[in-house]
mmCIF file of C-alpha atoms in Angstrom:
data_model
loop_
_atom_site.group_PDB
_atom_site.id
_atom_site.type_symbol
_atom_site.label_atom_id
_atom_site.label_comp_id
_atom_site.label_asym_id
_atom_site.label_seq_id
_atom_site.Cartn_x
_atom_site.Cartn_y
_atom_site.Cartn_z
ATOM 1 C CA UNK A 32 -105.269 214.527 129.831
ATOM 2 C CA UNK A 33 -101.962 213.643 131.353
ATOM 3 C CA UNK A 34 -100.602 210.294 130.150
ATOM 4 C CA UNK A 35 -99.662 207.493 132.725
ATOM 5 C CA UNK A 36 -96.702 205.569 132.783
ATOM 6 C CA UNK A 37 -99.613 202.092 132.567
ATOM 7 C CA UNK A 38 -100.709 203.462 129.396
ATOM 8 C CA UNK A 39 -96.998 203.824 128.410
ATOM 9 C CA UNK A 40 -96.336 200.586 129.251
ATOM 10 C CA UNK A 41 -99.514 199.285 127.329
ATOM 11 C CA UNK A 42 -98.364 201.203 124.589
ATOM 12 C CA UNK A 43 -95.489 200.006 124.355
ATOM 13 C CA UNK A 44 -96.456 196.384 125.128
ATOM 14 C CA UNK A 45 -93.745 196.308 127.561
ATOM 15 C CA UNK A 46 -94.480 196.325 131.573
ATOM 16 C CA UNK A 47 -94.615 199.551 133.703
ATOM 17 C CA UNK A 48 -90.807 197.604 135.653
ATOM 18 C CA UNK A 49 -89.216 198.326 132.158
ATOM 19 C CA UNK A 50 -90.796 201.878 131.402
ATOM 20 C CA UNK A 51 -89.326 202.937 135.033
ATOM 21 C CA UNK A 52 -86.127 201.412 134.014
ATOM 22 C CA UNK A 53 -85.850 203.486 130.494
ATOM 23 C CA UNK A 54 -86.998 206.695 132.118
ATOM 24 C CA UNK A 55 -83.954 206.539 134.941
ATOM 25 C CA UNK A 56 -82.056 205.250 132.221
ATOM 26 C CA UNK A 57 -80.654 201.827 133.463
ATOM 27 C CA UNK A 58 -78.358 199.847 131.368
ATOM 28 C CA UNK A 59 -80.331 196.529 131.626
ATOM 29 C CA UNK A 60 -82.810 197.600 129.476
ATOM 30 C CA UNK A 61 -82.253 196.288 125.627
ATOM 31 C CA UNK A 62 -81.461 199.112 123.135
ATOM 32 C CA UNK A 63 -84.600 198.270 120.854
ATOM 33 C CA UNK A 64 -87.337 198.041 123.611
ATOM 34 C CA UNK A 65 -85.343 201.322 124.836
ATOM 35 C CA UNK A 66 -86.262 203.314 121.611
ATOM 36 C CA UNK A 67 -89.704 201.836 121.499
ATOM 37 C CA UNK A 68 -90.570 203.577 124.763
ATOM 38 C CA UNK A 69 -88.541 206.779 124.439
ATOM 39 C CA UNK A 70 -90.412 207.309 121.309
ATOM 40 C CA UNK A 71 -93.965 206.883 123.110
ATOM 41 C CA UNK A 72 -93.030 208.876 125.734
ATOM 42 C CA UNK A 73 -91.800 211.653 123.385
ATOM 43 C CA UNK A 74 -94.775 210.990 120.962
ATOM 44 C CA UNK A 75 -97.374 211.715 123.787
ATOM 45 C CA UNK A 76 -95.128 214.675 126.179
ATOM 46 C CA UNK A 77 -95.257 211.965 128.711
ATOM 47 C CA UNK A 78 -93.415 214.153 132.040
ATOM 48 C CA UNK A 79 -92.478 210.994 135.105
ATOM 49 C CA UNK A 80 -90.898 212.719 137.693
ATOM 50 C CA UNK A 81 -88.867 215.491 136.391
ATOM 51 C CA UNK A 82 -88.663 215.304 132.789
ATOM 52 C CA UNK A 83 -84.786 217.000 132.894
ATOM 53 C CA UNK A 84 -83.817 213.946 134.327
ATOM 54 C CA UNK A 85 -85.348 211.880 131.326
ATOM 55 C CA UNK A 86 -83.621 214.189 128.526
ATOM 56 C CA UNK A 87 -80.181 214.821 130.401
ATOM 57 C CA UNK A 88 -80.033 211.599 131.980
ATOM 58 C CA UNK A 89 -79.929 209.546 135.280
ATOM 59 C CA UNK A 90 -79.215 211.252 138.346
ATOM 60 C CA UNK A 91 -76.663 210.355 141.020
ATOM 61 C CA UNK A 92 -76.475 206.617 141.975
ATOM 62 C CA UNK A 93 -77.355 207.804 145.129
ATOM 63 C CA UNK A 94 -80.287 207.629 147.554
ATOM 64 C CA UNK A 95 -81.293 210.464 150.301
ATOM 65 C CA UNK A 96 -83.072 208.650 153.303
ATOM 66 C CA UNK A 97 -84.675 211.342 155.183
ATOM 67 C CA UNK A 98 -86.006 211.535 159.018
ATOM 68 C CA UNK A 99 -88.041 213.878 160.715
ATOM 69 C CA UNK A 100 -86.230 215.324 163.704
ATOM 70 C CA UNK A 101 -89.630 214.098 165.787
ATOM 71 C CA UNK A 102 -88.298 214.663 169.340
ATOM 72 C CA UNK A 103 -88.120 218.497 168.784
ATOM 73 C CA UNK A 104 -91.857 218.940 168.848
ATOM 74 C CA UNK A 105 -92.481 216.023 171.221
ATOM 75 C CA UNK A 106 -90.553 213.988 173.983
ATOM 76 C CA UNK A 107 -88.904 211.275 172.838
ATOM 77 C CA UNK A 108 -86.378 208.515 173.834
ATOM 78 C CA UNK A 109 -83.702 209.856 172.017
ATOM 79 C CA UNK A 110 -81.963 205.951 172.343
ATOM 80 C CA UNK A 111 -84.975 204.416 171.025
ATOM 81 C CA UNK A 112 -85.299 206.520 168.210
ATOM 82 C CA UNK A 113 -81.863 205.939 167.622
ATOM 83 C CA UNK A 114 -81.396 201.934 167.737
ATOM 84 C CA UNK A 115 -84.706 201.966 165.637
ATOM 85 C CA UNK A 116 -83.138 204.129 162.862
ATOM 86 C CA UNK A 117 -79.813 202.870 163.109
ATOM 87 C CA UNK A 118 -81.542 199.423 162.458
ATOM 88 C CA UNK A 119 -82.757 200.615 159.346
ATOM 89 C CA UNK A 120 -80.270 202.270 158.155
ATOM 90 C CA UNK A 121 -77.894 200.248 158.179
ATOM 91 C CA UNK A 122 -80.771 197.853 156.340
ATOM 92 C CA UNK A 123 -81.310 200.765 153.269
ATOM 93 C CA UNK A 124 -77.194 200.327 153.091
ATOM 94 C CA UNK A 125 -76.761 196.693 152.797
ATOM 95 C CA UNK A 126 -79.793 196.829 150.258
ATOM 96 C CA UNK A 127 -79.073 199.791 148.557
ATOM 97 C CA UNK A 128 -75.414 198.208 147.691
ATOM 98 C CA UNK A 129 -76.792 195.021 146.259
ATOM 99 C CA UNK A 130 -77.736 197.487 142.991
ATOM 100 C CA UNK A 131 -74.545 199.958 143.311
ATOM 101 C CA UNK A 132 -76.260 202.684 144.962
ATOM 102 C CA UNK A 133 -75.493 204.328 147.938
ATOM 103 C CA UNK A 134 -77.154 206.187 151.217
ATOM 104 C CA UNK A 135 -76.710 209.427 152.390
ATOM 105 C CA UNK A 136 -78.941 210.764 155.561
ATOM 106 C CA UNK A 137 -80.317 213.740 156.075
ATOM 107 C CA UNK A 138 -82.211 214.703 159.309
ATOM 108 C CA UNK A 139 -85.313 217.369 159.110
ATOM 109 C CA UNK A 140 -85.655 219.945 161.575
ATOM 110 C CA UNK A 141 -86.963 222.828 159.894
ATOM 111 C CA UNK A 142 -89.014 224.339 156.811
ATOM 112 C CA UNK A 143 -85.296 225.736 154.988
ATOM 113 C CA UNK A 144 -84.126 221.505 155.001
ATOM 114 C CA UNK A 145 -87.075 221.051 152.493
ATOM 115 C CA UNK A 146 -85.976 223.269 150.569
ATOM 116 C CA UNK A 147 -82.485 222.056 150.690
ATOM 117 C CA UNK A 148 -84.115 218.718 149.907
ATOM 118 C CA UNK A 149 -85.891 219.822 146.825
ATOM 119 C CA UNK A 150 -82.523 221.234 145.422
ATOM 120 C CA UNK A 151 -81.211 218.027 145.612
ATOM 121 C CA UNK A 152 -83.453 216.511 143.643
ATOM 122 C CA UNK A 153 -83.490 219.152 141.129
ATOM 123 C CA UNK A 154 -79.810 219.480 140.316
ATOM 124 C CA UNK A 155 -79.993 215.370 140.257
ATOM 125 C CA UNK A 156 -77.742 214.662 143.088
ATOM 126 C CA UNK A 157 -80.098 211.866 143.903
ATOM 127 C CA UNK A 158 -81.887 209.601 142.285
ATOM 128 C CA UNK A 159 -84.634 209.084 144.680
ATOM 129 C CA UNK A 160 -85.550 209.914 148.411
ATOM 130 C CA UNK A 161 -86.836 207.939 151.098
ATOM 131 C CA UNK A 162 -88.752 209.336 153.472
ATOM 132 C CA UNK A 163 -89.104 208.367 157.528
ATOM 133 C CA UNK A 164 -91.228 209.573 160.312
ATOM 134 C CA UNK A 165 -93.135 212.360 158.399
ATOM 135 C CA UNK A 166 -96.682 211.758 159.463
ATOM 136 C CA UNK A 167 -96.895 214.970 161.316
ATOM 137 C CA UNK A 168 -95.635 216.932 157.833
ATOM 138 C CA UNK A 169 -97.765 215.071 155.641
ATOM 139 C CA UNK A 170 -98.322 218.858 153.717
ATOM 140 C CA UNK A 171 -94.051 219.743 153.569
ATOM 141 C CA UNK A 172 -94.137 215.784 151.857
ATOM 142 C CA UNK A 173 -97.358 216.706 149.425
ATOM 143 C CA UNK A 174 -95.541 219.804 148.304
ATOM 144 C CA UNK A 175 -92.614 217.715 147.089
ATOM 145 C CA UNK A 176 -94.636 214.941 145.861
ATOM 146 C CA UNK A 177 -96.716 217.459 143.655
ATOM 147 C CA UNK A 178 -93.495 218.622 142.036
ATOM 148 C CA UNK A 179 -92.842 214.822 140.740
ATOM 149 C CA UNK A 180 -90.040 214.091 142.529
ATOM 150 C CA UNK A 181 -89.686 210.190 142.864
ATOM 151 C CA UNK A 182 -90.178 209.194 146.719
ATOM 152 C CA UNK A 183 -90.971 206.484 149.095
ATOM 153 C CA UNK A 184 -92.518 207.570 152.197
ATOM 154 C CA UNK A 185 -92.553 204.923 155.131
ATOM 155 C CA UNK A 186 -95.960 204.677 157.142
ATOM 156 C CA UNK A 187 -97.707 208.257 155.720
ATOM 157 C CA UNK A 188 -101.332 209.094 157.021
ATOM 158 C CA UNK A 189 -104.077 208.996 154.533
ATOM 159 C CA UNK A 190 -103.605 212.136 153.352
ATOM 160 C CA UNK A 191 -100.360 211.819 151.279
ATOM 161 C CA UNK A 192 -100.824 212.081 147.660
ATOM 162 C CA UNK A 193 -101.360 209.438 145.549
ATOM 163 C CA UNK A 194 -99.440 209.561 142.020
ATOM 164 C CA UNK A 195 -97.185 207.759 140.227
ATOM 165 C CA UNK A 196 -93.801 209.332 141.504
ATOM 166 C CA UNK A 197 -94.490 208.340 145.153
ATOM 167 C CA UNK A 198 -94.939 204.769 146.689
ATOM 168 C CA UNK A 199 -96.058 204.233 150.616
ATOM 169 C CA UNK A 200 -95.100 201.737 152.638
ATOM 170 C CA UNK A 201 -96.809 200.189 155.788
ATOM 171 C CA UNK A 202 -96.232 198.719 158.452
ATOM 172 C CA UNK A 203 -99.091 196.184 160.079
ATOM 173 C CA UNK A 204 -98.970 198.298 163.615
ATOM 174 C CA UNK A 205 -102.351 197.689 164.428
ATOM 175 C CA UNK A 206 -102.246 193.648 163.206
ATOM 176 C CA UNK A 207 -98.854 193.328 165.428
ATOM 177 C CA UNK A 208 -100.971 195.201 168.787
ATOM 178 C CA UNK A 209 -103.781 192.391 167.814
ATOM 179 C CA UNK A 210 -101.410 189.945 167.669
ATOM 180 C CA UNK A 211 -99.774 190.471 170.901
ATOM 181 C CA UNK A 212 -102.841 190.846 172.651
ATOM 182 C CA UNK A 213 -104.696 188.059 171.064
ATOM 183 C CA UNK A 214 -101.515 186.018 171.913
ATOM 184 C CA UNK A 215 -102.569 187.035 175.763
ATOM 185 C CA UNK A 216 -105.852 186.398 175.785
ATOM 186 C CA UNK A 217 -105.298 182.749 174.475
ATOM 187 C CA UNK A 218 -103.216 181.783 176.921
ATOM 188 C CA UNK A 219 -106.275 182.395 179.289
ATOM 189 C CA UNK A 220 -105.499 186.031 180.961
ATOM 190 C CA UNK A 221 -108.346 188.658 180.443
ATOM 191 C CA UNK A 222 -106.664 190.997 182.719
ATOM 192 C CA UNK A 223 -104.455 192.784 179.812
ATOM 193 C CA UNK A 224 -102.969 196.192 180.316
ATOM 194 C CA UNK A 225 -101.792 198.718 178.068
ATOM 195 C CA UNK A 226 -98.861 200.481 178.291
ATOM 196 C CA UNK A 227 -99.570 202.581 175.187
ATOM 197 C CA UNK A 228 -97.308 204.649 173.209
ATOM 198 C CA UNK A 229 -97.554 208.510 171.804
ATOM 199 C CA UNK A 230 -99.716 210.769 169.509
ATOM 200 C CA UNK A 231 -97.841 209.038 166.068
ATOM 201 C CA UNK A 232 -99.310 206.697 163.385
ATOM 202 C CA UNK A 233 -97.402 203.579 165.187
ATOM 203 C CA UNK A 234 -98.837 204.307 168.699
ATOM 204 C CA UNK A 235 -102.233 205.495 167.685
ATOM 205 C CA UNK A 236 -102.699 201.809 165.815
ATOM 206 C CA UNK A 237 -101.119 199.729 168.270
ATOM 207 C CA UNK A 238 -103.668 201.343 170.721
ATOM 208 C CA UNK A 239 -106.296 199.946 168.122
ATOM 209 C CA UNK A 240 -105.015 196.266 167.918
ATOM 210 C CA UNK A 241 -105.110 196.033 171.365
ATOM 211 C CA UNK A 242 -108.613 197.589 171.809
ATOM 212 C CA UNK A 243 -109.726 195.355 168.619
ATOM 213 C CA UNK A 244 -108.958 192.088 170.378
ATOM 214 C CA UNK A 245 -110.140 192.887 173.862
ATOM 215 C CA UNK A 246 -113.668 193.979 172.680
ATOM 216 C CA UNK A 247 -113.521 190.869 170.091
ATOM 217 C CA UNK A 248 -113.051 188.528 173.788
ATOM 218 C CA UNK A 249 -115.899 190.242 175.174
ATOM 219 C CA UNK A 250 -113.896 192.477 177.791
ATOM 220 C CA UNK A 251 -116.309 195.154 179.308
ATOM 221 C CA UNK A 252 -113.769 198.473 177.549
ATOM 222 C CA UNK A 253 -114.378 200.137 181.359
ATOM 223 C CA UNK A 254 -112.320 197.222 182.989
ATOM 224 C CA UNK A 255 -109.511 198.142 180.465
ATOM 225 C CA UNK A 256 -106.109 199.259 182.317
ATOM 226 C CA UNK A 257 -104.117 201.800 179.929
ATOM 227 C CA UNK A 258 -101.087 203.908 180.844
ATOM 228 C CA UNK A 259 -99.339 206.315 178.461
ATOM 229 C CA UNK A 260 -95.735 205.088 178.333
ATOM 230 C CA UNK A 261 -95.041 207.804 174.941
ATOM 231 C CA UNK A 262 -92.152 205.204 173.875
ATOM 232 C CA UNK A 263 -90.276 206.779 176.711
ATOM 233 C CA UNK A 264 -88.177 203.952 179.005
ATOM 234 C CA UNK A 265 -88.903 206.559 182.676
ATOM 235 C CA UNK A 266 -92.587 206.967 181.944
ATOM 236 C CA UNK A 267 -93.318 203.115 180.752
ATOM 237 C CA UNK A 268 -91.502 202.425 184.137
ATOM 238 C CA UNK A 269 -94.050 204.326 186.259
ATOM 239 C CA UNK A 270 -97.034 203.363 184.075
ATOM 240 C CA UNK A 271 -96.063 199.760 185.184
ATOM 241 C CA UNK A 272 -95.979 200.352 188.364
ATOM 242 C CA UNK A 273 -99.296 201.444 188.678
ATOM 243 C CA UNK A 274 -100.540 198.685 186.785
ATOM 244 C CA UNK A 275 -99.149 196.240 188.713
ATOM 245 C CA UNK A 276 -99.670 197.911 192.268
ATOM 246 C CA UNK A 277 -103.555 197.906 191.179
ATOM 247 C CA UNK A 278 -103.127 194.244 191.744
ATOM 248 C CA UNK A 279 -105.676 193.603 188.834
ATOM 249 C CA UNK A 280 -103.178 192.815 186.310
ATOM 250 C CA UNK A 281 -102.194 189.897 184.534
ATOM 251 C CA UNK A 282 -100.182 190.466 181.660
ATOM 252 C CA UNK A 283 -99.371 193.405 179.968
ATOM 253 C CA UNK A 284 -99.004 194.394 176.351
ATOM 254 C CA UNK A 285 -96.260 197.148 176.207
ATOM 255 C CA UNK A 286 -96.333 199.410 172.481
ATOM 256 C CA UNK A 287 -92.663 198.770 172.162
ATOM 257 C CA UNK A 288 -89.710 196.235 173.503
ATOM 258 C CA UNK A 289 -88.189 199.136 175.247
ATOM 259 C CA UNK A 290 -91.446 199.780 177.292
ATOM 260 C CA UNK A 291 -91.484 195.867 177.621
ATOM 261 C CA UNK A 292 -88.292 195.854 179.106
ATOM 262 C CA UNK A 293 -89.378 198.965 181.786
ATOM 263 C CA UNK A 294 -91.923 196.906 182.725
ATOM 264 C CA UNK A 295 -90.382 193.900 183.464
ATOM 265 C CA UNK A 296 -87.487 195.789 185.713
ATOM 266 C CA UNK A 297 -90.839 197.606 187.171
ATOM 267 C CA UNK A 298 -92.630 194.692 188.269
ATOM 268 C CA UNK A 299 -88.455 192.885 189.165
ATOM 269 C CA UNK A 300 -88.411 195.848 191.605
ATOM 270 C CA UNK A 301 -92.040 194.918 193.012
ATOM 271 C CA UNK A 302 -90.579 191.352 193.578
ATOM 272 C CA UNK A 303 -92.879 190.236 191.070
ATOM 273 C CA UNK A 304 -91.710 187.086 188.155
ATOM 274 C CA UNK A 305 -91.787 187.417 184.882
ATOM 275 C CA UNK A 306 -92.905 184.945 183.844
ATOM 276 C CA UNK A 307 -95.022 183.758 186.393
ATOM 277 C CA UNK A 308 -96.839 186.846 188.631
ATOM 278 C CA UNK A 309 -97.253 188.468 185.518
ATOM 279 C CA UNK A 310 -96.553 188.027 181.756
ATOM 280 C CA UNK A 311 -95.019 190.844 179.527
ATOM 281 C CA UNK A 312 -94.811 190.873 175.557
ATOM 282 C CA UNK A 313 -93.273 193.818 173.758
ATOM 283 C CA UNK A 314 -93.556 194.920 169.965
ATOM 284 C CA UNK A 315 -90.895 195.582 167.196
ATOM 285 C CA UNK A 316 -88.600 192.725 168.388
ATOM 286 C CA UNK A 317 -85.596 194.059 169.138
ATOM 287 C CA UNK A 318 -83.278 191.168 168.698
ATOM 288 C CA UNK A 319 -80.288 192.926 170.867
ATOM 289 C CA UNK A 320 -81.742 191.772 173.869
ATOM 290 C CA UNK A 321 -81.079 188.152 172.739
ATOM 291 C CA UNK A 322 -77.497 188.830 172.954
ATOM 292 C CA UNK A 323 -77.648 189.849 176.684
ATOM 293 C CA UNK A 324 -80.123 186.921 177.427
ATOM 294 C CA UNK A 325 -83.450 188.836 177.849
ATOM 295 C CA UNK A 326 -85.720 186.480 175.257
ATOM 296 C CA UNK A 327 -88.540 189.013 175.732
ATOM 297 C CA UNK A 328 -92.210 187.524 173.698
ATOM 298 C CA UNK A 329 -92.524 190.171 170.798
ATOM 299 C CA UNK A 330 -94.314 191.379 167.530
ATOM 300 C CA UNK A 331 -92.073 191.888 164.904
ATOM 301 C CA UNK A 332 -91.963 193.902 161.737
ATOM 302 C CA UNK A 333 -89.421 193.074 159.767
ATOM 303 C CA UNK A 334 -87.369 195.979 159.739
ATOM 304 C CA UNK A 335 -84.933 194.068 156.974
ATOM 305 C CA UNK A 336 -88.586 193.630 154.664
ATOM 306 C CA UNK A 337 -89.132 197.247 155.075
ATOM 307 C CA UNK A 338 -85.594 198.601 154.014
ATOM 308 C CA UNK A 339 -85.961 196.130 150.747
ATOM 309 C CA UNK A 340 -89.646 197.132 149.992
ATOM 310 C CA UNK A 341 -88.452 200.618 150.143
ATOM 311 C CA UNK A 342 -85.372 200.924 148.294
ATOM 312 C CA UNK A 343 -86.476 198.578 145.667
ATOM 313 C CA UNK A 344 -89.506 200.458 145.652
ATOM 314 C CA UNK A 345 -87.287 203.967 145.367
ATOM 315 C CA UNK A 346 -85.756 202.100 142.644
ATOM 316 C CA UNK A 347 -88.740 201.430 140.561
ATOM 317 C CA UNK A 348 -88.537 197.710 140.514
ATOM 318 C CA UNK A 349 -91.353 197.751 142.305
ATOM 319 C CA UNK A 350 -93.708 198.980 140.602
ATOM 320 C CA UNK A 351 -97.225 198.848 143.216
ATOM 321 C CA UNK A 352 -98.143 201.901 144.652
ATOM 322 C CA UNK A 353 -98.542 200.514 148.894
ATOM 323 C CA UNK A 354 -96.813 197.979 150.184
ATOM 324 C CA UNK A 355 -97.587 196.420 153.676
ATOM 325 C CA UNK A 356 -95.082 194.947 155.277
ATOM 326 C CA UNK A 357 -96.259 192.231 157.988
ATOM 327 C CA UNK A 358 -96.210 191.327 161.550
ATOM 328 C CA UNK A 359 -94.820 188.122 163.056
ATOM 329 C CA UNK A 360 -95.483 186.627 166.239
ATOM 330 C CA UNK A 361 -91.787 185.965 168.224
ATOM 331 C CA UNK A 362 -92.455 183.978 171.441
ATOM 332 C CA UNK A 363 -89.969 184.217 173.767
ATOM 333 C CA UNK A 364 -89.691 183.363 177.549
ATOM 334 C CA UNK A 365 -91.411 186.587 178.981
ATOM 335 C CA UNK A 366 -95.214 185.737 177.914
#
């Protein structure tokens, strides 16, 4: 039976942190407790990973963040998808430095970049990969987990693999829908719509949050208003519309800040306030719209908590297997 890096570790008496740290070969790790492990790991054929990169050394101080090219399949916001990302990113690089590594990108568009991906890992031009948006090729991600390379996949479904060279991390999309809508229904409206998102992981949950706390207040689920926005600014803008021209309305709990902010120029164009004829409140928190004094009531996931968990996680100095990262209520003036 294969041996784990925990029995390592217990082997070793030393904690799994510091077996990750001698297998990619850091320098913090002190000489003596180096040998110790290398020995138990040669002793029992122990194989992390890629077991060239334990005999031949560490691979490139560098770190391949990887995104599914999601709008070729599907319609997307292409400037949604891009603030989002470029959020991150720019996140994994300020984190990333703190330790001396650095990012590279690398978009996904077809089966040949997985390939290309693969080679990378093999001829050690990275020392990790982190992995963005993959939900939808959940069996392209298994195939490159099997093969041990070390990866951190952001929000996977529940059918990624589970071993020690790959660590998920989660965001609380269905807590932040519950909180938004919960926030709603406490201020005394029971007339919430739903301007939902698309067919992905963070739609599909945020669609759950809100039906969670609107059949926890007792809400009759046929009175329910829903409109598909798809995280697209046009079709949020018409969904609104009809929500509000229904005149049985309240408030409305859009699946992103960008659909937030179509609805609140929909219902502006109905000569409708916001606050006031109806309250709006957003998800994701997209703190931009502070600057150009739009203080729109949001859910935020800490995008800044997410690009730690994951590169310290891609690092091994994290050393559990899921991470969630959580939702925070930000009340602004819209709700």
């Amino acid at each position: 039976m294969r041996i784990t890096s925990e029995e390592i570790a217990k082997l070793a008496n030393v904690s799994r942190s510091t077996v990750s740290r001698v297998v990619n070969n850091y320098s913090n790790v002190p000489e003596e407790t180096r040998k110790k492990v290398m020995e138990i790991i040669e002793k029992y054929g122990y194989s992390p990973n890629m077991s060239a990169r334990v005999l031949a050394g560490k691979a490139s101080q560098e770190i391949l963040v990887c995104n599914y090219d999601y709008h070729i399949e599907r319609k997307r916001d292409k400037e949604m998808k891009s603030l989002y990302f470029m959020r991150l990113i720019s996140e994994l690089i300020a984190q990333s430095k703190k330790y001396g590594y650095i990012i590279s990108v690398f978009e996904v568009s077809n089966s040949s970049d997985y390939i290309k991906i693969e080679n990378m890992f093999l001829n050690r031009e990275i020392s990790g990969g982190i992995f963005i948006g993959f939900e939808f090729q959940m069996k392209e991600i298994n195939e490159l987990i099997s093969k041990g390379f070390n990866m951190v996949v952001i929000d996977p479904d529940d059918t990624m693999n589970l071993t020690d060279n790959v660590k998920g991390i989660y965001s609380e999309n269905e807590e932040a829908a519950y909180l938004a809508t919960r926030y709603l229904l406490d201020k005394g409206h029971r007339k919430i719509a739903h301007i939902a998102g698309d067919g992905r992981l963070s739609g599909r949950e945020r669609l759950k949050g809100y039906l969670k706390a609107m059949r926890e207040a007792g809400i009759d689920k046929k009175k329910l208003k829903i409109e598909e926005g798809k995280f697209d600014v046009d079709l949020s803008y018409t969904a609104a519309k009809k929500l509000l021209s229904s005149g049985e309305v309240e408030a409305i709990f859009a699946a992103s800040d960008f659909m937030a902010i179509a609805a609140m120029r929909a219902a502006n164009d109905m000569g409708l306030t916001v606050p006031g004829d109806i309250d709006i409140i957003g998800c994701d928190h997209v703190s931009t719209f502070e600057d150009v004094g739009i203080h729109l009531t949001s859910v935020d996931i800490p995008i800044r908590e997410i690009a730690k968990t994951a590169v310290d996680a891609v690092l091994n100095l994290e050393t559990q297997q899921t991470y969630k990262c959580k939702a925070v209520l930000k009340k602004g003036n819209t709700a």
